[in-house]
Amino acid sequence: MNVSKIVKLHKTLSDATRWEIFNAIWQHPGLSGKELLVEFKITQPTLSFHLNKLEQSGIVIVKKEGQSHYYYPSITLLEEMIKYGQEALAAAKKSR
């Protein structure tokens, strides 16, 4: 995992609203845009903005069925982040 990808992910998730939206998607994979609108009580353009940022960072995957959009966490990307974190931690412990 390269540094620019990590920075992009951290920037994306540093916004409190996006973090809450991602957390809801993580806990309930397959939420629709309509379900997220009800849950967060924000306008549709605001929700779309945040979901686009999450999708562009790669941390959320969108599946489209007709006019509906369903959101899932990117397990692969999360596994990459965890692996990177474990390697960084192991290197830091070695250097002590």
PDB file of C-alpha atoms in Angstrom:
ATOM      1  CA  MET A   1       0.000   0.000   0.000  1.00  0.00           C
ATOM      2  CA  ASN A   2       1.506   3.313  -0.996  1.00  0.00           C
ATOM      3  CA  VAL A   3       1.646   6.426   1.135  1.00  0.00           C
ATOM      4  CA  SER A   4      -0.595   8.543  -1.112  1.00  0.00           C
ATOM      5  CA  LYS A   5      -3.365   5.932  -0.821  1.00  0.00           C
ATOM      6  CA  ILE A   6      -3.050   5.922   2.965  1.00  0.00           C
ATOM      7  CA  VAL A   7      -3.164   9.716   3.126  1.00  0.00           C
ATOM      8  CA  LYS A   8      -6.248   9.785   0.886  1.00  0.00           C
ATOM      9  CA  LEU A   9      -8.028   7.267   3.113  1.00  0.00           C
ATOM     10  CA  HIS A  10      -7.181   9.180   6.277  1.00  0.00           C
ATOM     11  CA  LYS A  11      -8.330  12.458   4.732  1.00  0.00           C
ATOM     12  CA  THR A  12     -11.570  10.846   3.626  1.00  0.00           C
ATOM     13  CA  LEU A  13     -12.321   9.360   7.030  1.00  0.00           C
ATOM     14  CA  SER A  14     -11.208  12.449   8.968  1.00  0.00           C
ATOM     15  CA  ASP A  15     -14.563  14.075   8.227  1.00  0.00           C
ATOM     16  CA  ALA A  16     -16.971  13.178  11.060  1.00  0.00           C
ATOM     17  CA  THR A  17     -20.003  12.763   8.793  1.00  0.00           C
ATOM     18  CA  ARG A  18     -18.118  10.489   6.382  1.00  0.00           C
ATOM     19  CA  TRP A  19     -16.786   8.459   9.304  1.00  0.00           C
ATOM     20  CA  GLU A  20     -20.332   7.968  10.621  1.00  0.00           C
ATOM     21  CA  ILE A  21     -21.619   7.009   7.160  1.00  0.00           C
ATOM     22  CA  PHE A  22     -18.747   4.557   6.677  1.00  0.00           C
ATOM     23  CA  ASN A  23     -19.340   3.090  10.134  1.00  0.00           C
ATOM     24  CA  ALA A  24     -23.025   2.502   9.282  1.00  0.00           C
ATOM     25  CA  ILE A  25     -22.012   0.796   6.011  1.00  0.00           C
ATOM     26  CA  TRP A  26     -19.425  -1.304   7.891  1.00  0.00           C
ATOM     27  CA  GLN A  27     -22.002  -2.427  10.456  1.00  0.00           C
ATOM     28  CA  HIS A  28     -24.778  -2.972   7.884  1.00  0.00           C
ATOM     29  CA  PRO A  29     -23.286  -3.847   4.481  1.00  0.00           C
ATOM     30  CA  GLY A  30     -25.669  -3.320   1.602  1.00  0.00           C
ATOM     31  CA  LEU A  31     -27.416  -0.212   2.902  1.00  0.00           C
ATOM     32  CA  SER A  32     -29.146   1.715   0.168  1.00  0.00           C
ATOM     33  CA  GLY A  33     -28.836   5.434  -0.399  1.00  0.00           C
ATOM     34  CA  LYS A  34     -32.455   5.825   0.715  1.00  0.00           C
ATOM     35  CA  GLU A  35     -31.751   3.989   3.976  1.00  0.00           C
ATOM     36  CA  LEU A  36     -28.732   6.200   4.617  1.00  0.00           C
ATOM     37  CA  LEU A  37     -30.825   9.325   3.980  1.00  0.00           C
ATOM     38  CA  VAL A  38     -33.317   8.224   6.625  1.00  0.00           C
ATOM     39  CA  GLU A  39     -30.563   7.268   9.074  1.00  0.00           C
ATOM     40  CA  PHE A  40     -28.574  10.502   8.818  1.00  0.00           C
ATOM     41  CA  LYS A  41     -31.297  13.030   8.115  1.00  0.00           C
ATOM     42  CA  ILE A  42     -29.146  14.999   5.671  1.00  0.00           C
ATOM     43  CA  THR A  43     -30.005  16.247   2.227  1.00  0.00           C
ATOM     44  CA  GLN A  44     -29.581  13.962  -0.757  1.00  0.00           C
ATOM     45  CA  PRO A  45     -26.874  16.187  -2.344  1.00  0.00           C
ATOM     46  CA  THR A  46     -24.894  16.180   0.924  1.00  0.00           C
ATOM     47  CA  LEU A  47     -25.165  12.399   1.223  1.00  0.00           C
ATOM     48  CA  SER A  48     -24.127  11.969  -2.418  1.00  0.00           C
ATOM     49  CA  PHE A  49     -21.093  14.195  -1.852  1.00  0.00           C
ATOM     50  CA  HIS A  50     -19.928  12.109   1.113  1.00  0.00           C
ATOM     51  CA  LEU A  51     -20.657   8.770  -0.571  1.00  0.00           C
ATOM     52  CA  ASN A  52     -18.721   9.866  -3.667  1.00  0.00           C
ATOM     53  CA  LYS A  53     -15.715  10.743  -1.488  1.00  0.00           C
ATOM     54  CA  LEU A  54     -15.910   7.328   0.200  1.00  0.00           C
ATOM     55  CA  GLU A  55     -16.181   5.577  -3.154  1.00  0.00           C
ATOM     56  CA  GLN A  56     -13.330   7.592  -4.712  1.00  0.00           C
ATOM     57  CA  SER A  57     -11.044   6.679  -1.822  1.00  0.00           C
ATOM     58  CA  GLY A  58     -11.827   3.021  -2.456  1.00  0.00           C
ATOM     59  CA  ILE A  59     -13.099   2.285   1.043  1.00  0.00           C
ATOM     60  CA  VAL A  60     -16.696   1.830  -0.131  1.00  0.00           C
ATOM     61  CA  ILE A  61     -17.941  -0.225  -3.064  1.00  0.00           C
ATOM     62  CA  VAL A  62     -21.215   0.667  -4.785  1.00  0.00           C
ATOM     63  CA  LYS A  63     -23.469  -1.902  -6.406  1.00  0.00           C
ATOM     64  CA  LYS A  64     -26.170  -0.496  -8.661  1.00  0.00           C
ATOM     65  CA  GLU A  65     -29.450  -2.292  -9.239  1.00  0.00           C
ATOM     66  CA  GLY A  66     -31.764  -0.274 -11.425  1.00  0.00           C
ATOM     67  CA  GLN A  67     -32.014   3.154  -9.851  1.00  0.00           C
ATOM     68  CA  SER A  68     -30.957   1.918  -6.418  1.00  0.00           C
ATOM     69  CA  HIS A  69     -27.412   2.058  -5.086  1.00  0.00           C
ATOM     70  CA  TYR A  70     -26.191  -0.290  -2.357  1.00  0.00           C
ATOM     71  CA  TYR A  71     -23.034   0.409  -0.369  1.00  0.00           C
ATOM     72  CA  TYR A  72     -20.503  -2.095   0.972  1.00  0.00           C
ATOM     73  CA  PRO A  73     -17.185  -1.688   2.783  1.00  0.00           C
ATOM     74  CA  SER A  74     -14.122  -2.665   0.749  1.00  0.00           C
ATOM     75  CA  ILE A  75     -12.825  -5.613   2.751  1.00  0.00           C
ATOM     76  CA  THR A  76      -9.764  -5.896   0.492  1.00  0.00           C
ATOM     77  CA  LEU A  77      -8.736  -2.301   1.145  1.00  0.00           C
ATOM     78  CA  LEU A  78      -9.313  -2.654   4.876  1.00  0.00           C
ATOM     79  CA  GLU A  79      -7.161  -5.796   4.906  1.00  0.00           C
ATOM     80  CA  GLU A  80      -4.408  -3.860   3.091  1.00  0.00           C
ATOM     81  CA  MET A  81      -4.605  -1.086   5.694  1.00  0.00           C
ATOM     82  CA  ILE A  82      -4.391  -3.571   8.552  1.00  0.00           C
ATOM     83  CA  LYS A  83      -1.427  -5.354   6.955  1.00  0.00           C
ATOM     84  CA  TYR A  84       0.346  -2.027   6.412  1.00  0.00           C
ATOM     85  CA  GLY A  85      -0.301  -1.044  10.027  1.00  0.00           C
ATOM     86  CA  GLN A  86       0.986  -4.376  11.321  1.00  0.00           C
ATOM     87  CA  GLU A  87       4.156  -4.075   9.225  1.00  0.00           C
ATOM     88  CA  ALA A  88       4.744  -0.513  10.414  1.00  0.00           C
ATOM     89  CA  LEU A  89       4.230  -1.572  14.008  1.00  0.00           C
ATOM     90  CA  ALA A  90       6.612  -4.521  13.646  1.00  0.00           C
ATOM     91  CA  ALA A  91       9.273  -2.229  12.102  1.00  0.00           C
ATOM     92  CA  ALA A  92       8.835   0.294  14.927  1.00  0.00           C
ATOM     93  CA  LYS A  93       9.216  -2.433  17.566  1.00  0.00           C
ATOM     94  CA  LYS A  94      12.367  -3.740  15.852  1.00  0.00           C
ATOM     95  CA  SER A  95      13.983  -0.320  15.861  1.00  0.00           C
ATOM     96  CA  ARG A  96      13.636   0.098  19.619  1.00  0.00           C
TER      97      ARG A  96
END
